[in-house]
Amino acid sequence: MTTPSSQSKFRPILVTVLLLGGFMTFLFMYIKPSPQWLYEPVKSVVCSDQFTSTTEQVTSKSIQSNTTNGQVTPAKSDEKKTILLVWLVPFGQQNDLNFCKSRFNMDYCIITTDKNMYSKADGLLFHHRDIRGDLSNLPQTQRPPYQKWIWFNMESPTHSGNFAGLDNFFNLTLNYHRDADIPARYGYLVKTQNEKKFELPSKSKLVCWIVSNYNPNHARTKYYNELRQHIEVSTFGRGFGRYVSDGDYANIVSGCKFYLSFENSIHKDYITEKMYRPLSLGTVPVVLGTSRQNYEDFVPGDSFIHTNDFKSPKELADYLHVLDKNDTLYMRYLDWKKLYEVKGTAFWIEHACRACEYLRTDNEYKAFRSLRSWYWG
Ligand SMILES: *[C@@H]1O[C@H](CO)[C@@H](O)[C@H](O)[C@H]1NC(C)=O
Ligand SMILES: *[C@@H]1O[C@H](CO)[C@@H](O)[C@H](O)[C@H]1NC(C)=O
Ligand SMILES: CC(=O)N[C@H]1CO[C@H](CO)[C@@H](O)[C@@H]1O
């Protein structure tokens, strides 16, 4: 029986436990935020990214709302801020504008979508698709002399409209290309502090593929159609009438030994979350895209299987069967997980943080005269 006096005896303990719990949650979110991903950026913006922004909002609110633990560095009010105005919100997708501060502690960056900040902004960000081929969607007033206009695009040239007027207009490029002024990745690998143990998630499927944009003319579709004659491929996504929510994605993909990380088009440096997410989930990606060498510019050569390494889809299928039967061989593709961790990037806000950082540290005058030949060749 609980008497009033024993209740009051326990109350301090209860309060301590609650406080500790809150603190641990806070610490966890602060130190190890879950990677955010954008997948199938054009087609499933609404679903996948609502998830992203909700999580981010929760994270940053919890951090901001409680500074009593002294974990958050207070903004130095005398420090000059760098202002980046996102002129057209990418895909209309709202985001947590405090992200740069909460995630990277960049309290000197102000990311805004408020067009009234035009004359104060150090840089303007323009998302290519949202220009909609019409430069009248861009500011029409004289640009402040110091202001840099940034062209932002994460889609490949095949899926980006090339239109007149893009040349002699922007100052900087923010893009997945390594030679962009501000390179923006879909994901990246970072070395872990200490070697860690990797536990293989339980696997119930052999090869999986999730596709929302199924196009019979894509190189990837042709490859898949031949591959499935020789090996069972479990298919998901709107392309197959099986919608996959962001929450289901991890469950499905981690349960597959292999995942078809087939890009929608083949371009240098164009390696998307289609590879990084399976990598992060402990699934071996089978890639179709740029060359093996180019993949190896970003991730270890033994972390993926490249379709180009096989004479035919049948040969690839035979090899996957071999790996399926031999755990030693299969696990070699996951050895790197002891040493590296995969980070996803939050679309579009994380790229905006990078852009802001760039504006802050690089004060050079720059004009980009030939965007069209650089991007579309
Ligand atoms: C699996 O592959 C390894 C390395 O090639 C080999 O030494 C081993 O005998 C194979 N195991 C089986 C069961 O085939
Ligand atoms: C930005 O590029 C435009 C167009 O080329 C140019 O007129 C302008 O002077 C450049 N501004 C800066 C700050 O580099
Ligand atoms: C800004 C804010 O909501 N801060 C809260 C942090 O937590 C303390 C209690 O631990 C509250 O009193 C504050 O209001």
Tab-separated table of C-alpha atoms and ligand atoms in Angstrom:
chain	number	residue	atom	x	y	z
A	1	MET	CA	0.000	0.000	0.000
A	2	THR	CA	1.233	3.443	-0.844
A	3	THR	CA	0.731	5.953	1.927
A	4	PRO	CA	0.850	9.709	1.351
A	5	SER	CA	4.178	9.860	3.176
A	6	SER	CA	5.812	7.182	1.061
A	7	GLN	CA	4.495	8.955	-2.022
A	8	SER	CA	6.237	12.134	-1.018
A	9	LYS	CA	9.365	10.136	-0.257
A	10	PHE	CA	9.371	8.842	-3.799
A	11	ARG	CA	8.519	12.104	-5.453
A	12	PRO	CA	12.113	13.458	-5.515
A	13	ILE	CA	13.250	10.156	-7.032
A	14	LEU	CA	10.524	10.302	-9.618
A	15	VAL	CA	11.393	13.884	-10.483
A	16	THR	CA	15.070	12.978	-10.760
A	17	VAL	CA	14.287	10.054	-13.019
A	18	LEU	CA	12.083	12.223	-15.208
A	19	LEU	CA	14.697	14.966	-15.399
A	20	LEU	CA	17.438	12.465	-16.175
A	21	GLY	CA	15.265	10.872	-18.833
A	22	GLY	CA	14.634	14.240	-20.398
A	23	PHE	CA	18.289	15.080	-20.275
A	24	MET	CA	19.293	11.779	-21.880
A	25	THR	CA	16.722	12.263	-24.632
A	26	PHE	CA	18.070	15.715	-25.189
A	27	LEU	CA	21.663	14.469	-25.259
A	28	PHE	CA	20.791	11.669	-27.631
A	29	MET	CA	19.056	13.962	-30.039
A	30	TYR	CA	21.791	16.514	-29.814
A	31	ILE	CA	24.707	14.168	-30.285
A	32	LYS	CA	23.263	11.509	-32.506
A	33	PRO	CA	20.446	12.898	-34.590
A	34	SER	CA	18.917	10.331	-36.908
A	35	PRO	CA	20.037	10.757	-40.480
A	36	GLN	CA	17.464	12.406	-42.653
A	37	TRP	CA	17.059	11.457	-46.207
A	38	LEU	CA	15.304	12.590	-49.204
A	39	TYR	CA	14.410	9.801	-51.486
A	40	GLU	CA	12.823	9.915	-54.889
A	41	PRO	CA	13.083	13.675	-54.548
A	42	VAL	CA	10.803	14.756	-57.353
A	43	LYS	CA	8.023	12.262	-57.115
A	44	SER	CA	7.381	11.621	-53.469
A	45	VAL	CA	8.234	14.951	-51.985
A	46	VAL	CA	5.029	15.198	-50.035
A	47	CYS	CA	5.249	11.923	-48.180
A	48	SER	CA	8.915	11.312	-47.528
A	49	ASP	CA	9.673	14.837	-46.598
A	50	GLN	CA	6.887	15.556	-44.243
A	51	PHE	CA	8.610	12.939	-42.177
A	52	THR	CA	11.922	14.703	-42.478
A	53	SER	CA	10.679	18.103	-41.502
A	54	THR	CA	8.550	16.891	-38.610
A	55	THR	CA	11.456	15.089	-37.024
A	56	GLU	CA	13.712	18.044	-37.495
A	57	GLN	CA	11.205	20.402	-35.960
A	58	VAL	CA	10.866	18.231	-32.899
A	59	THR	CA	14.620	17.990	-32.542
A	60	SER	CA	15.316	21.664	-32.786
A	61	LYS	CA	12.412	22.637	-30.545
A	62	SER	CA	13.607	20.394	-27.762
A	63	ILE	CA	17.065	21.820	-28.064
A	64	GLN	CA	15.988	25.407	-28.246
A	65	SER	CA	13.336	25.297	-25.616
A	66	ASN	CA	15.714	24.216	-22.947
A	67	THR	CA	19.044	25.831	-22.608
A	68	THR	CA	19.259	25.313	-18.864
A	69	ASN	CA	21.789	22.528	-19.207
A	70	GLY	CA	24.196	24.924	-20.819
A	71	GLN	CA	24.498	22.677	-23.882
A	72	VAL	CA	23.465	25.310	-26.332
A	73	THR	CA	25.910	28.085	-27.013
A	74	PRO	CA	24.093	31.360	-26.745
A	75	ALA	CA	24.322	33.529	-29.856
A	76	LYS	CA	26.888	36.258	-29.601
A	77	SER	CA	24.785	39.265	-30.298
A	78	ASP	CA	27.691	41.379	-31.554
A	79	GLU	CA	28.668	38.846	-34.192
A	80	LYS	CA	27.770	39.712	-37.759
A	81	LYS	CA	25.273	37.220	-39.137
A	82	THR	CA	25.339	35.818	-42.625
A	83	ILE	CA	21.923	35.905	-44.243
A	84	LEU	CA	20.836	33.446	-46.886
A	85	LEU	CA	17.464	34.089	-48.456
A	86	VAL	CA	15.834	31.044	-50.006
A	87	TRP	CA	13.923	32.785	-52.751
A	88	LEU	CA	11.767	29.887	-53.911
A	89	VAL	CA	11.263	27.154	-51.344
A	90	PRO	CA	12.514	23.939	-52.990
A	91	PHE	CA	9.492	21.882	-54.068
A	92	GLY	CA	7.489	24.141	-51.743
A	93	GLN	CA	8.767	21.974	-48.931
A	94	GLN	CA	8.843	23.867	-45.634
A	95	ASN	CA	11.760	23.199	-43.352
A	96	ASP	CA	13.059	23.979	-39.906
A	97	LEU	CA	14.936	27.227	-40.456
A	98	ASN	CA	16.842	26.867	-37.189
A	99	PHE	CA	18.457	23.671	-38.413
A	100	CYS	CA	21.928	25.162	-39.079
A	101	LYS	CA	22.070	26.294	-35.511
A	102	SER	CA	20.597	23.211	-33.885
A	103	ARG	CA	22.527	20.687	-35.948
A	104	PHE	CA	25.814	22.440	-36.694
A	105	ASN	CA	25.862	25.110	-34.056
A	106	MET	CA	26.092	27.717	-36.823
A	107	ASP	CA	24.410	30.483	-34.915
A	108	TYR	CA	25.947	33.011	-37.269
A	109	CYS	CA	23.772	31.838	-40.174
A	110	ILE	CA	20.302	33.101	-40.783
A	111	ILE	CA	18.327	31.101	-43.284
A	112	THR	CA	15.161	32.841	-44.256
A	113	THR	CA	12.359	32.616	-46.821
A	114	ASP	CA	11.177	36.143	-46.093
A	115	LYS	CA	11.482	38.103	-49.326
A	116	ASN	CA	11.554	41.368	-47.360
A	117	MET	CA	15.104	40.451	-46.408
A	118	TYR	CA	16.165	40.850	-50.034
A	119	SER	CA	18.306	43.939	-49.628
A	120	LYS	CA	19.992	42.580	-46.491
A	121	ALA	CA	20.772	39.069	-47.757
A	122	ASP	CA	24.374	38.070	-48.450
A	123	GLY	CA	23.133	35.390	-50.783
A	124	LEU	CA	20.010	34.222	-52.543
A	125	LEU	CA	19.289	30.569	-53.149
A	126	PHE	CA	17.370	29.482	-56.240
A	127	HIS	CA	16.240	25.911	-56.618
A	128	HIS	CA	16.445	25.075	-60.293
A	129	ARG	CA	13.133	23.266	-60.672
A	130	ASP	CA	11.240	26.019	-58.912
A	131	ILE	CA	12.446	28.609	-61.414
A	132	ARG	CA	10.162	26.671	-63.778
A	133	GLY	CA	12.039	27.820	-66.837
A	134	ASP	CA	10.888	31.368	-66.230
A	135	LEU	CA	13.408	33.925	-65.045
A	136	SER	CA	10.616	36.330	-64.148
A	137	ASN	CA	10.205	34.145	-61.052
A	138	LEU	CA	13.476	35.663	-59.854
A	139	PRO	CA	13.826	39.095	-58.251
A	140	GLN	CA	13.330	41.881	-60.732
A	141	THR	CA	14.852	44.684	-58.695
A	142	GLN	CA	18.509	45.640	-58.963
A	143	ARG	CA	20.651	43.246	-56.968
A	144	PRO	CA	22.751	44.609	-54.152
A	145	PRO	CA	26.375	44.705	-55.370
A	146	TYR	CA	27.726	42.311	-52.733
A	147	GLN	CA	24.927	39.768	-53.050
A	148	LYS	CA	25.624	36.337	-54.530
A	149	TRP	CA	23.006	34.342	-56.350
A	150	ILE	CA	23.290	30.621	-55.889
A	151	TRP	CA	21.983	28.059	-58.349
A	152	PHE	CA	20.844	24.974	-56.435
A	153	ASN	CA	20.051	21.653	-58.072
A	154	MET	CA	20.328	18.052	-56.901
A	155	GLU	CA	18.741	16.466	-59.966
A	156	SER	CA	20.808	15.127	-62.828
A	157	PRO	CA	20.985	17.008	-66.158
A	158	THR	CA	18.648	14.399	-67.695
A	159	HIS	CA	15.950	15.416	-65.245
A	160	SER	CA	16.603	19.150	-65.178
A	161	GLY	CA	15.218	21.595	-67.723
A	162	ASN	CA	17.876	23.431	-69.706
A	163	PHE	CA	16.604	26.845	-70.730
A	164	ALA	CA	17.943	30.117	-72.068
A	165	GLY	CA	18.935	32.783	-69.601
A	166	LEU	CA	20.759	30.574	-67.124
A	167	ASP	CA	24.139	31.813	-68.284
A	168	ASN	CA	25.657	35.066	-66.984
A	169	PHE	CA	23.205	35.122	-64.178
A	170	PHE	CA	24.354	33.229	-61.110
A	171	ASN	CA	27.491	33.573	-59.019
A	172	LEU	CA	27.749	30.146	-57.413
A	173	THR	CA	26.629	26.575	-57.938
A	174	LEU	CA	25.321	24.299	-55.191
A	175	ASN	CA	25.140	20.815	-56.649
A	176	TYR	CA	26.079	17.162	-56.250
A	177	HIS	CA	28.987	17.643	-58.685
A	178	ARG	CA	32.312	17.552	-56.925
A	179	ASP	CA	33.458	20.557	-58.904
A	180	ALA	CA	30.490	22.712	-57.940
A	181	ASP	CA	31.446	25.813	-55.944
A	182	ILE	CA	29.553	24.304	-53.038
A	183	PRO	CA	29.398	20.516	-53.375
A	184	ALA	CA	26.222	19.018	-51.899
A	185	ARG	CA	26.079	15.321	-51.232
A	186	TYR	CA	23.154	12.982	-50.844
A	187	GLY	CA	25.154	11.251	-48.149
A	188	TYR	CA	28.708	10.622	-47.041
A	189	LEU	CA	30.858	8.311	-44.976
A	190	VAL	CA	32.765	9.401	-41.910
A	191	LYS	CA	35.356	7.421	-40.024
A	192	THR	CA	34.203	6.234	-36.606
A	193	GLN	CA	36.182	7.140	-33.498
A	194	ASN	CA	36.784	3.516	-32.574
A	195	GLU	CA	36.366	0.356	-34.541
A	196	LYS	CA	32.900	-0.940	-33.781
A	197	LYS	CA	31.120	-4.225	-34.083
A	198	PHE	CA	28.655	-4.582	-36.896
A	199	GLU	CA	25.563	-6.701	-36.372
A	200	LEU	CA	23.938	-7.852	-39.558
A	201	PRO	CA	20.187	-7.133	-39.475
A	202	SER	CA	18.106	-10.253	-40.005
A	203	LYS	CA	17.506	-10.902	-43.678
A	204	SER	CA	14.374	-12.460	-45.111
A	205	LYS	CA	14.697	-11.351	-48.744
A	206	LEU	CA	17.463	-11.693	-51.283
A	207	VAL	CA	17.229	-8.790	-53.734
A	208	CYS	CA	14.924	-5.796	-53.317
A	209	TRP	CA	14.011	-2.790	-55.378
A	210	ILE	CA	11.799	0.162	-54.495
A	211	VAL	CA	10.774	2.368	-57.365
A	212	SER	CA	8.249	5.167	-57.496
A	213	ASN	CA	9.089	6.386	-60.975
A	214	TYR	CA	8.897	3.287	-63.156
A	215	ASN	CA	9.827	4.136	-66.708
A	216	PRO	CA	10.259	1.290	-69.200
A	217	ASN	CA	12.771	3.398	-71.137
A	218	HIS	CA	15.181	3.852	-68.261
A	219	ALA	CA	18.369	1.817	-68.515
A	220	ARG	CA	17.633	0.566	-65.011
A	221	THR	CA	14.256	-0.874	-66.006
A	222	LYS	CA	15.781	-2.811	-68.892
A	223	TYR	CA	18.449	-4.200	-66.623
A	224	TYR	CA	15.903	-5.188	-64.008
A	225	ASN	CA	13.687	-6.941	-66.542
A	226	GLU	CA	16.557	-9.150	-67.552
A	227	LEU	CA	17.892	-9.647	-64.052
A	228	ARG	CA	14.599	-10.943	-62.710
A	229	GLN	CA	14.691	-13.817	-65.196
A	230	HIS	CA	17.604	-15.194	-63.185
A	231	ILE	CA	17.031	-14.180	-59.577
A	232	GLU	CA	14.058	-13.334	-57.424
A	233	VAL	CA	13.650	-9.587	-56.955
A	234	SER	CA	11.153	-8.313	-54.377
A	235	THR	CA	9.688	-5.080	-55.688
A	236	PHE	CA	7.992	-2.229	-53.875
A	237	GLY	CA	7.061	1.393	-54.415
A	238	ARG	CA	4.489	3.226	-56.431
A	239	GLY	CA	6.044	1.962	-59.663
A	240	PHE	CA	4.804	-1.461	-58.581
A	241	GLY	CA	1.592	-0.289	-56.951
A	242	ARG	CA	3.030	-0.792	-53.472
A	243	TYR	CA	3.542	2.557	-51.817
A	244	VAL	CA	6.327	2.600	-49.235
A	245	SER	CA	6.277	5.180	-46.461
A	246	ASP	CA	9.483	6.519	-45.021
A	247	GLY	CA	8.935	4.432	-41.912
A	248	ASP	CA	8.484	1.211	-43.894
A	249	TYR	CA	11.529	1.904	-46.009
A	250	ALA	CA	14.077	1.013	-43.336
A	251	ASN	CA	12.219	-2.159	-42.369
A	252	ILE	CA	12.018	-3.395	-45.909
A	253	VAL	CA	15.513	-2.500	-47.024
A	254	SER	CA	17.345	-3.740	-43.942
A	255	GLY	CA	15.646	-7.111	-44.439
A	256	CYS	CA	17.185	-7.564	-47.894
A	257	LYS	CA	20.647	-8.922	-48.583
A	258	PHE	CA	20.973	-6.806	-51.705
A	259	TYR	CA	19.298	-3.665	-52.901
A	260	LEU	CA	19.167	-2.425	-56.472
A	261	SER	CA	20.582	1.086	-56.178
A	262	PHE	CA	19.766	1.925	-59.766
A	263	GLU	CA	19.985	5.623	-60.588
A	264	ASN	CA	17.360	7.140	-62.885
A	265	SER	CA	20.103	8.438	-65.179
A	266	ILE	CA	23.838	8.037	-65.512
A	267	HIS	CA	26.040	11.041	-64.821
A	268	LYS	CA	29.382	11.699	-63.237
A	269	ASP	CA	29.140	12.124	-59.435
A	270	TYR	CA	25.403	11.473	-59.549
A	271	ILE	CA	25.112	9.017	-56.667
A	272	THR	CA	22.006	9.441	-54.598
A	273	GLU	CA	20.323	8.244	-51.432
A	274	LYS	CA	19.479	5.114	-53.450
A	275	MET	CA	22.953	3.957	-52.517
A	276	TYR	CA	23.551	5.730	-49.202
A	277	ARG	CA	20.395	4.542	-47.476
A	278	PRO	CA	20.991	0.799	-48.064
A	279	LEU	CA	24.607	1.330	-47.024
A	280	SER	CA	23.447	2.846	-43.774
A	281	LEU	CA	20.957	0.016	-43.194
A	282	GLY	CA	23.461	-2.816	-43.559
A	283	THR	CA	22.317	-3.902	-47.018
A	284	VAL	CA	24.699	-4.354	-49.936
A	285	PRO	CA	23.853	-2.009	-52.808
A	286	VAL	CA	24.015	-3.281	-56.361
A	287	VAL	CA	24.670	-0.081	-58.250
A	288	LEU	CA	23.822	1.024	-61.755
A	289	GLY	CA	24.986	4.520	-62.545
A	290	THR	CA	28.306	6.217	-63.071
A	291	SER	CA	31.534	4.176	-63.371
A	292	ARG	CA	32.928	1.993	-60.601
A	293	GLN	CA	35.887	4.364	-60.375
A	294	ASN	CA	33.596	7.284	-59.787
A	295	TYR	CA	31.722	5.419	-57.034
A	296	GLU	CA	35.066	4.717	-55.434
A	297	ASP	CA	35.652	8.465	-55.191
A	298	PHE	CA	32.986	8.424	-52.483
A	299	VAL	CA	32.753	4.980	-50.862
A	300	PRO	CA	35.018	1.931	-50.422
A	301	GLY	CA	35.247	-0.298	-53.488
A	302	ASP	CA	34.179	-3.352	-51.496
A	303	SER	CA	31.033	-1.778	-50.065
A	304	PHE	CA	28.959	-2.208	-53.230
A	305	ILE	CA	28.518	-4.423	-56.260
A	306	HIS	CA	28.677	-2.700	-59.643
A	307	THR	CA	26.560	-3.947	-62.540
A	308	ASN	CA	29.387	-2.995	-64.926
A	309	ASP	CA	31.582	-5.665	-63.353
A	310	PHE	CA	29.417	-8.341	-64.988
A	311	LYS	CA	29.028	-9.238	-68.622
A	312	SER	CA	25.283	-9.669	-68.250
A	313	PRO	CA	22.469	-9.493	-65.711
A	314	LYS	CA	22.602	-13.300	-65.632
A	315	GLU	CA	26.235	-13.273	-64.529
A	316	LEU	CA	25.378	-10.796	-61.808
A	317	ALA	CA	22.503	-13.028	-60.668
A	318	ASP	CA	24.862	-16.035	-60.522
A	319	TYR	CA	27.277	-14.058	-58.375
A	320	LEU	CA	24.533	-12.904	-56.004
A	321	HIS	CA	23.495	-16.542	-55.598
A	322	VAL	CA	27.073	-17.429	-54.685
A	323	LEU	CA	27.186	-14.689	-52.042
A	324	ASP	CA	23.806	-15.783	-50.757
A	325	LYS	CA	25.190	-19.252	-50.051
A	326	ASN	CA	28.482	-18.129	-48.540
A	327	ASP	CA	28.277	-15.812	-45.533
A	328	THR	CA	32.028	-15.268	-45.438
A	329	LEU	CA	31.952	-13.854	-48.941
A	330	TYR	CA	28.804	-11.852	-48.286
A	331	MET	CA	30.098	-10.291	-45.073
A	332	ARG	CA	33.195	-8.985	-46.847
A	333	TYR	CA	30.910	-6.373	-48.389
A	334	LEU	CA	30.069	-5.094	-44.938
A	335	ASP	CA	33.533	-5.057	-43.371
A	336	TRP	CA	33.810	-1.314	-43.896
A	337	LYS	CA	30.957	-0.796	-41.424
A	338	LYS	CA	33.387	-1.360	-38.584
A	339	LEU	CA	35.279	1.736	-39.623
A	340	TYR	CA	32.782	4.079	-41.203
A	341	GLU	CA	29.407	5.507	-40.478
A	342	VAL	CA	26.969	6.735	-43.115
A	343	LYS	CA	25.498	10.188	-42.815
A	344	GLY	CA	22.459	11.264	-44.754
A	345	THR	CA	21.806	14.886	-45.595
A	346	ALA	CA	18.597	16.741	-44.878
A	347	PHE	CA	17.065	18.168	-48.013
A	348	TRP	CA	17.144	21.152	-48.567
A	349	ILE	CA	18.066	22.830	-45.352
A	350	GLU	CA	21.418	21.145	-44.812
A	351	HIS	CA	22.550	22.308	-48.242
A	352	ALA	CA	21.405	25.817	-47.330
A	353	CYS	CA	23.643	25.658	-44.234
A	354	ARG	CA	26.610	24.750	-46.434
A	355	ALA	CA	25.815	27.614	-48.752
A	356	CYS	CA	25.625	30.009	-45.837
A	357	GLU	CA	28.952	28.747	-44.527
A	358	TYR	CA	30.474	29.273	-47.954
A	359	LEU	CA	29.181	32.838	-48.174
A	360	ARG	CA	30.659	33.524	-44.799
A	361	THR	CA	34.127	32.204	-45.463
A	362	ASP	CA	34.628	32.984	-49.145
A	363	ASN	CA	34.382	36.636	-49.996
A	364	GLU	CA	35.684	36.445	-53.517
A	365	TYR	CA	33.918	38.124	-56.362
A	366	LYS	CA	32.518	35.426	-58.655
A	367	ALA	CA	30.368	35.228	-61.721
A	368	PHE	CA	29.363	32.037	-63.440
A	369	ARG	CA	29.088	32.656	-67.154
A	370	SER	CA	28.515	29.220	-68.578
A	371	LEU	CA	26.167	27.266	-66.389
A	372	ARG	CA	24.485	25.598	-69.351
A	373	SER	CA	27.592	24.113	-70.888
A	374	TRP	CA	28.906	23.117	-67.472
A	375	TYR	CA	25.760	21.238	-66.544
A	376	TRP	CA	24.239	20.042	-69.779
A	377	GLY	CA	27.493	19.866	-71.752
B	1	LIG	C1	33.102	-19.463	-48.749
B	1	LIG	O1	34.102	-18.703	-49.384
B	1	LIG	C2	35.359	-18.764	-48.760
B	1	LIG	C3	36.277	-17.751	-49.448
B	1	LIG	O2	36.339	-17.972	-50.828
B	1	LIG	C4	35.888	-20.191	-48.833
B	1	LIG	O3	37.145	-20.265	-48.182
B	1	LIG	C5	34.893	-21.109	-48.147
B	1	LIG	O4	35.292	-22.450	-48.296
B	1	LIG	C6	33.501	-20.916	-48.718
B	1	LIG	N1	32.536	-21.663	-47.932
B	1	LIG	C7	31.670	-22.494	-48.465
B	1	LIG	C8	30.747	-23.153	-47.505
B	1	LIG	O5	31.610	-22.708	-49.652
B	2	LIG	C1	27.250	37.933	-59.566
B	2	LIG	O1	27.054	37.569	-60.928
B	2	LIG	C2	26.439	38.600	-61.695
B	2	LIG	C3	26.121	38.036	-63.083
B	2	LIG	O2	27.247	37.515	-63.699
B	2	LIG	C4	27.368	39.793	-61.728
B	2	LIG	O3	26.772	40.832	-62.468
B	2	LIG	C5	27.620	40.250	-60.292
B	2	LIG	O4	28.508	41.357	-60.271
B	2	LIG	C6	28.178	39.130	-59.445
B	2	LIG	N1	28.264	39.561	-58.055
B	2	LIG	C7	29.181	39.140	-57.163
B	2	LIG	C8	29.109	39.719	-55.811
B	2	LIG	O5	30.038	38.289	-57.412
B	3	LIG	C1	12.559	28.019	-22.854
B	3	LIG	C2	12.012	26.955	-21.952
B	3	LIG	O1	10.919	26.455	-22.161
B	3	LIG	N1	12.797	26.581	-20.969
B	3	LIG	C3	12.426	25.610	-19.965
B	3	LIG	C4	13.571	24.661	-19.688
B	3	LIG	O2	13.259	23.784	-18.615
B	3	LIG	C5	12.959	24.443	-17.417
B	3	LIG	C6	12.731	23.382	-16.362
B	3	LIG	O3	13.804	22.482	-16.349
B	3	LIG	C7	11.739	25.322	-17.603
B	3	LIG	O4	11.448	26.015	-16.381
B	3	LIG	C8	11.976	26.315	-18.704
B	3	LIG	O5	10.814	27.037	-18.943
